[in-house]
Short mmCIF file of C-alpha atoms and ligand atoms in Angstrom, two decimals:
data_model
loop_
_atom_site.label_atom_id
_atom_site.label_comp_id
_atom_site.label_asym_id
_atom_site.label_seq_id
_atom_site.Cartn_x
_atom_site.Cartn_y
_atom_site.Cartn_z
CA MET Q 774 -13.54 -8.19 19.32
CA ARG Q 775 -9.61 -7.65 19.47
CA GLU Q 776 -8.30 -5.30 16.94
CA VAL Q 777 -5.01 -5.27 14.85
CA PRO Q 778 -2.87 -2.72 16.58
CA ARG Q 779 -2.33 0.06 13.98
CA PRO Q 780 1.18 -0.17 12.65
CA ASP Q 781 3.31 2.97 12.80
CA TYR Q 782 6.22 3.18 10.42
CA GLU Q 783 6.78 7.04 10.54
CA TYR Q 784 9.86 7.13 12.11
CA GLN Q 785 11.43 4.64 9.39
CA ILE Q 786 9.66 6.36 6.46
CA GLU Q 787 11.07 9.74 7.58
CA ARG Q 788 14.50 8.12 7.63
CA ILE Q 789 14.25 6.86 3.96
CA VAL Q 790 12.57 10.06 2.74
CA SER Q 791 15.26 12.43 4.43
CA GLU Q 792 18.05 10.26 2.73
CA TYR Q 793 16.51 11.17 -0.52
CA THR Q 794 16.00 14.79 0.21
CA ARG Q 795 19.85 15.01 1.37
CA ALA Q 796 20.79 13.26 -2.02
CA MET Q 797 18.91 15.60 -4.11
CA TYR Q 798 20.14 18.37 -2.25
CA ARG Q 799 23.87 17.16 -2.86
CA ILE Q 800 22.98 16.71 -6.59
CA SER Q 801 21.67 20.24 -6.78
CA ALA Q 802 24.45 21.55 -5.25
CA GLU Q 803 26.91 19.63 -7.60
CA LEU Q 804 24.95 21.06 -10.59
CA GLN Q 805 24.99 24.76 -9.24
CA ARG Q 806 28.80 24.63 -8.86
CA LEU Q 807 29.15 24.26 -12.80
CA ASP Q 808 30.35 27.36 -14.31
CA LEU Q 809 27.87 27.50 -17.34
CA THR Q 810 29.85 30.30 -19.05
CA ASP Q 811 32.98 27.93 -19.55
CA MET Q 812 32.05 24.42 -19.37
CA SER Q 813 34.12 21.63 -20.86
CA ARG Q 814 33.20 18.23 -21.52
CA ALA Q 815 35.67 17.22 -18.78
CA ASN Q 816 33.65 19.34 -16.10
CA ALA Q 817 30.44 17.75 -17.04
CA ALA Q 818 31.87 14.11 -16.85
CA ALA Q 819 33.14 14.90 -13.54
CA ALA Q 820 29.81 16.36 -12.33
CA LEU Q 821 27.97 13.24 -13.72
CA ALA Q 822 30.31 11.06 -12.13
CA GLU Q 823 29.59 12.58 -8.53
CA VAL Q 824 25.95 12.46 -9.48
CA VAL Q 825 26.03 8.84 -10.32
CA ARG Q 826 28.01 8.20 -7.08
CA ILE Q 827 25.26 9.83 -4.90
CA LEU Q 828 22.54 7.77 -6.76
CA THR Q 829 24.26 4.63 -6.46
CA GLU Q 830 24.87 5.33 -2.67
CA LEU Q 831 21.03 6.27 -2.18
CA ASN Q 832 20.14 2.93 -4.29
CA GLU Q 833 22.09 0.92 -1.65
CA THR Q 834 20.68 2.38 1.27
CA SER Q 835 17.09 2.26 -0.24
CA SER Q 836 17.70 -1.43 -0.91
CA GLU Q 837 18.79 -2.09 2.87
CA TRP Q 838 15.77 0.05 4.05
CA VAL Q 839 13.32 -2.33 1.96
CA THR Q 840 14.68 -5.77 2.63
CA ARG Q 841 14.84 -4.70 6.40
CA ASN Q 842 11.51 -2.99 6.98
CA LEU Q 843 9.02 -4.55 4.70
CA PRO Q 844 9.37 -7.96 6.47
CA ILE Q 845 8.87 -6.00 9.56
CA ALA Q 846 5.54 -4.82 8.53
CA ALA Q 847 4.51 -8.28 7.22
CA THR Q 848 5.61 -9.44 10.40
CA ASP Q 849 3.58 -7.13 12.16
CA GLY Q 850 0.78 -8.03 10.02
CA VAL Q 851 0.98 -11.74 10.85
CA ALA Q 852 1.01 -11.00 14.65
CA GLY Q 853 -1.85 -8.66 14.32
CA THR Q 854 -3.92 -11.45 13.10
CA ILE Q 855 -2.51 -13.94 15.77
CA TYR Q 856 -3.44 -11.49 18.35
CA ALA Q 857 -6.90 -10.41 16.96
CA LEU Q 858 -7.97 -13.99 16.59
CA GLY Q 859 -6.90 -14.55 20.22
CA VAL Q 860 -4.17 -17.13 19.60
CA ALA Q 861 -1.94 -14.87 21.87
CA ASP Q 862 -2.75 -12.98 24.84
CA THR Q 863 -0.81 -9.84 23.62
CA PHE Q 864 0.46 -8.54 20.63
CA GLU Q 865 4.21 -8.71 21.89
CA GLU Q 866 3.46 -12.37 22.48
CA ALA Q 867 2.04 -12.85 19.20
CA ARG Q 868 4.92 -11.12 17.48
CA LYS Q 869 7.46 -13.75 19.02
CA ILE Q 870 5.34 -16.64 17.46
CA ALA Q 871 4.91 -15.02 14.04
CA LYS Q 872 6.21 -16.81 11.14
CA PHE Q 873 5.64 -16.25 7.36
CA ASN Q 874 3.76 -19.23 5.97
CA ARG Q 875 4.42 -20.09 2.15
CA ILE Q 876 2.06 -17.52 0.73
CA ASN Q 877 3.21 -14.90 3.08
CA LYS Q 878 7.19 -15.77 2.30
CA ALA Q 879 6.18 -15.49 -1.59
CA MET Q 880 4.02 -12.33 -0.88
CA VAL Q 881 7.02 -10.52 1.01
CA ASP Q 882 9.55 -11.30 -1.61
CA ALA Q 883 7.01 -9.79 -4.47
CA VAL Q 884 6.69 -6.54 -2.48
CA ILE Q 885 10.17 -6.15 -1.88
CA ALA Q 886 10.91 -6.49 -5.65
CA ASP Q 887 8.21 -3.91 -6.42
CA THR Q 888 9.21 -1.45 -3.94
CA GLN Q 889 12.87 -1.83 -5.23
CA SER Q 890 11.71 -1.47 -8.88
CA ASP Q 891 9.58 1.60 -7.71
CA LEU Q 892 12.33 3.13 -5.77
CA LEU Q 893 15.16 2.40 -8.62
CA ALA Q 894 12.87 3.96 -11.34
CA VAL Q 895 12.94 7.41 -9.48
CA THR Q 896 16.83 7.31 -9.41
CA ALA Q 897 17.11 6.16 -12.89
CA ASN Q 898 14.75 8.98 -13.90
CA VAL Q 899 16.75 11.78 -11.99
CA GLU Q 900 19.98 10.38 -13.70
CA ARG Q 901 18.47 10.60 -17.06
CA LYS Q 902 17.17 13.99 -16.52
CA VAL Q 903 20.50 15.34 -14.97
CA ARG Q 904 22.32 13.94 -18.01
CA ALA Q 905 20.33 15.44 -20.63
CA ALA Q 906 20.40 18.74 -18.79
CA VAL Q 907 24.20 18.45 -18.25
CA ARG Q 908 24.63 17.75 -21.82
CA GLN Q 909 22.51 20.81 -23.22
CA ALA Q 910 24.18 22.95 -20.64
CA THR Q 911 27.52 21.86 -22.02
CA ALA Q 912 26.27 22.09 -25.53
CA GLU Q 913 25.00 25.77 -24.87
CA SER Q 914 28.10 26.77 -23.18
CA MET Q 915 30.57 25.28 -25.86
CA ARG Q 916 28.61 27.10 -28.40
CA ALA Q 917 28.67 30.49 -27.07
CA ASN Q 918 32.48 30.20 -26.18
CA MET Q 919 32.89 29.00 -30.01
CA ALA Q 920 30.92 32.25 -30.92
CA ARG Q 921 32.92 34.26 -28.61
CA GLY Q 922 36.05 33.00 -30.44
CA VAL Q 923 34.72 34.53 -33.82
CA ASN Q 924 33.64 37.97 -32.35
CA GLY Q 925 35.80 38.40 -29.85
CA ARG Q 926 33.09 38.93 -27.10
CA ARG Q 927 31.44 36.87 -24.32
CA THR Q 928 27.95 35.99 -25.94
CA VAL Q 929 26.76 33.65 -23.24
CA ASN Q 930 23.10 35.02 -23.42
CA ARG Q 931 21.47 35.75 -20.02
CA ASP Q 932 18.25 34.03 -20.99
CA ILE Q 933 20.15 30.96 -22.21
CA LEU Q 934 22.04 30.58 -18.98
CA ASP Q 935 19.07 31.22 -17.12
CA GLY Q 936 17.15 28.48 -19.11
CA VAL Q 937 19.91 26.14 -18.74
CA ARG Q 938 20.01 26.85 -14.71
CA LYS Q 939 16.32 26.17 -14.61
CA LYS Q 940 16.70 22.99 -16.58
CA LEU Q 941 19.45 21.80 -14.26
CA GLY Q 942 17.39 22.60 -11.23
CA ASP Q 943 14.26 20.90 -12.63
CA SER Q 944 16.26 17.58 -13.42
CA VAL Q 945 16.50 16.99 -9.97
CA ASN Q 946 12.86 18.07 -8.82
CA THR Q 947 11.20 15.73 -11.11
CA GLY Q 948 11.42 12.09 -9.60
CA ILE Q 949 8.55 10.43 -11.32
CA ILE Q 950 5.72 11.12 -13.67
CA ASP Q 951 2.88 8.83 -12.85
CA ALA Q 952 0.53 7.16 -15.20
CA ALA Q 953 -1.78 10.09 -14.74
CA GLY Q 954 0.52 12.31 -15.82
CA ARG Q 955 1.42 13.86 -12.51
CA LYS Q 956 5.00 14.90 -11.50
CA TRP Q 957 6.34 13.84 -8.27
CA LYS Q 958 9.32 15.24 -6.59
CA PRO Q 959 11.77 12.30 -5.71
CA GLU Q 960 11.43 12.63 -1.77
CA VAL Q 961 7.40 13.22 -1.96
CA TYR Q 962 7.08 10.07 -4.25
CA VAL Q 963 9.26 7.90 -1.87
CA ASP Q 964 7.19 9.00 1.09
CA MET Q 965 4.02 7.48 -0.91
CA VAL Q 966 5.67 4.54 -1.97
CA THR Q 967 7.25 3.35 1.43
CA ARG Q 968 3.93 4.38 3.18
CA THR Q 969 1.85 2.48 0.72
CA LYS Q 970 4.30 -0.50 0.44
CA THR Q 971 4.63 -1.02 4.36
CA MET Q 972 0.90 -1.13 4.48
CA GLU Q 973 0.36 -3.35 1.94
CA ALA Q 974 2.89 -5.74 3.17
CA HIS Q 975 1.24 -5.48 6.62
CA MET Q 976 -2.20 -5.93 5.26
CA GLU Q 977 -1.48 -8.72 2.92
CA ALA Q 978 0.17 -10.53 5.81
CA THR Q 979 -2.95 -10.05 7.77
CA ILE Q 980 -5.22 -11.49 5.42
CA ASN Q 981 -2.93 -14.42 4.46
CA GLU Q 982 -2.59 -15.46 8.13
CA ALA Q 983 -6.18 -15.13 8.96
CA VAL Q 984 -7.28 -17.07 6.00
CA ALA Q 985 -4.79 -19.86 7.00
CA ARG Q 986 -6.23 -19.99 10.45
CA ASP Q 987 -9.86 -19.89 8.73
CA ALA Q 988 -10.92 -16.64 9.60
CA LEU Q 989 -12.76 -15.29 6.45
CA TYR Q 990 -13.82 -12.04 7.52
CA GLY Q 991 -12.67 -8.63 8.84
CA VAL Q 992 -13.71 -5.54 10.20
CA ILE Q 993 -11.98 -2.00 8.94
CA SER Q 994 -10.40 0.16 11.76
CA ARG Q 995 -11.59 3.36 12.71
CA HIS Q 996 -9.75 6.45 13.30
CA GLY Q 997 -12.25 9.19 12.39
CA ALA Q 998 -11.06 9.47 8.89
CA LYS Q 999 -12.10 12.76 7.01
CA ASP Q 1000 -11.57 11.47 3.24
CA ASN Q 1001 -13.89 8.83 1.71
CA CYS Q 1002 -12.44 6.15 3.91
CA ARG Q 1003 -14.59 7.18 6.60
CA LEU Q 1004 -17.63 5.38 4.83
CA TYR Q 1005 -16.03 2.13 5.46
CA GLU Q 1006 -15.00 2.64 9.06
CA GLY Q 1007 -16.06 -0.33 11.13
CA LYS Q 1008 -17.60 -2.39 8.11
CA THR Q 1009 -17.26 -6.07 7.83
CA VAL Q 1010 -15.70 -7.30 4.77
CA LYS Q 1011 -14.85 -10.88 3.29
CA LEU Q 1012 -11.04 -11.59 2.93
CA VAL Q 1013 -12.04 -14.19 0.37
CA PRO Q 1014 -14.29 -13.74 -2.38
CA ASN Q 1015 -16.41 -16.93 -2.07
CA ALA Q 1016 -16.99 -16.48 2.02
CA PRO Q 1017 -20.75 -16.64 2.34
CA GLY Q 1018 -22.54 -13.58 3.50
CA PRO Q 1019 -23.50 -10.08 1.90
CA TYR Q 1020 -20.31 -8.46 2.77
CA PRO Q 1021 -18.30 -6.33 0.35
CA TYR Q 1022 -15.10 -8.55 -0.56
CA LEU Q 1023 -11.90 -6.74 0.50
CA GLY Q 1024 -9.88 -7.42 -2.41
CA ASN Q 1025 -12.56 -5.20 -4.51
CA LEU Q 1026 -12.26 -2.25 -2.10
CA ARG Q 1027 -8.29 -2.19 -2.27
CA GLY Q 1028 -6.69 0.10 -4.49
CA GLY Q 1029 -9.43 1.90 -5.27
CA ARG Q 1030 -10.18 5.60 -4.94
CA ASP Q 1031 -11.97 5.40 -1.69
CA VAL Q 1032 -10.61 3.37 0.91
CA PHE Q 1033 -7.05 1.79 0.97
CA HIS Q 1034 -5.94 4.64 -1.53
CA PRO Q 1035 -2.29 5.15 -1.44
CA ASN Q 1036 -1.29 6.87 1.96
CA CYS Q 1037 -4.16 4.83 3.55
CA ARG Q 1038 -3.80 3.97 7.15
CA HIS Q 1039 -6.70 1.85 7.63
CA VAL Q 1040 -6.12 -1.83 8.71
CA VAL Q 1041 -8.50 -4.87 8.80
CA SER Q 1042 -8.84 -6.78 11.87
CA PRO Q 1043 -9.49 -10.75 11.19
CA ILE Q 1044 -12.79 -12.38 12.73
CA ARG Q 1045 -13.93 -15.83 12.33
CA LYS Q 1046 -17.40 -15.04 12.29
CA PRO Q 1047 -19.21 -11.69 11.02
CA PRO Q 1048 -20.81 -9.80 13.88
CA ASP Q 1049 -24.51 -10.34 13.04
CA ALA Q 1050 -23.93 -14.33 11.93
CA ASN Q 1051 -25.53 -16.74 14.58
ZN1 ZN F 1496 -8.13 4.93 4.95
#
């Protein structure tokens, strides 16, 4: 049996993640420059404009990343199937003849759109939080200075300053809060999303190409996983629910807590006949 080569997008993922890390760092630096003891609406507006500029640039970079890298992952999936089924002798050769069929074209468009919206949610959330934190900082600062005008002393309270400072910092650190209420730092969330979506594009493409070539089964790869995935390594699965035989349907295993969870690195190698048939 020929296995689908395990895809490796680490380099590309690291690159996009570091773009987020760098952008968040630049935003933090911008916010730290604000003089909280004497803030005007003009200061606040200038800082926010810079933050928006950084986020807009980041959105452009990540949009390019997504439209470039997800089709590559899907092509690798198609080529993996062509190679695993023995249609080409080498994976390189398989990659040269790999094309998206209709289902894969639609799938790639959908995963791209999905990933774009996940990533846009991160920057939108950072922008919303930064705006709220800057608005509060401006209000606190102006209020304190108004009080100073009345009693002639600087009354910007240390605790208030620290609180505002912390809010400004936190506004950059929470990229997303997921359905389970977990907070993700932007770069950690982006790492998970891009890793999971490239693997999803790869696997969807693998399956669609396999089914189009009448291969209805697959074998889950092994790399000595330590998590619950280990229970599934080497197992035969059905690629479509109505394929004959007592094998679990891959679609029911995916997205669960055990195998093919977020960040999972397992792949499926398509086969025409399950190992113990005939
Ligand atoms: Zn896994």
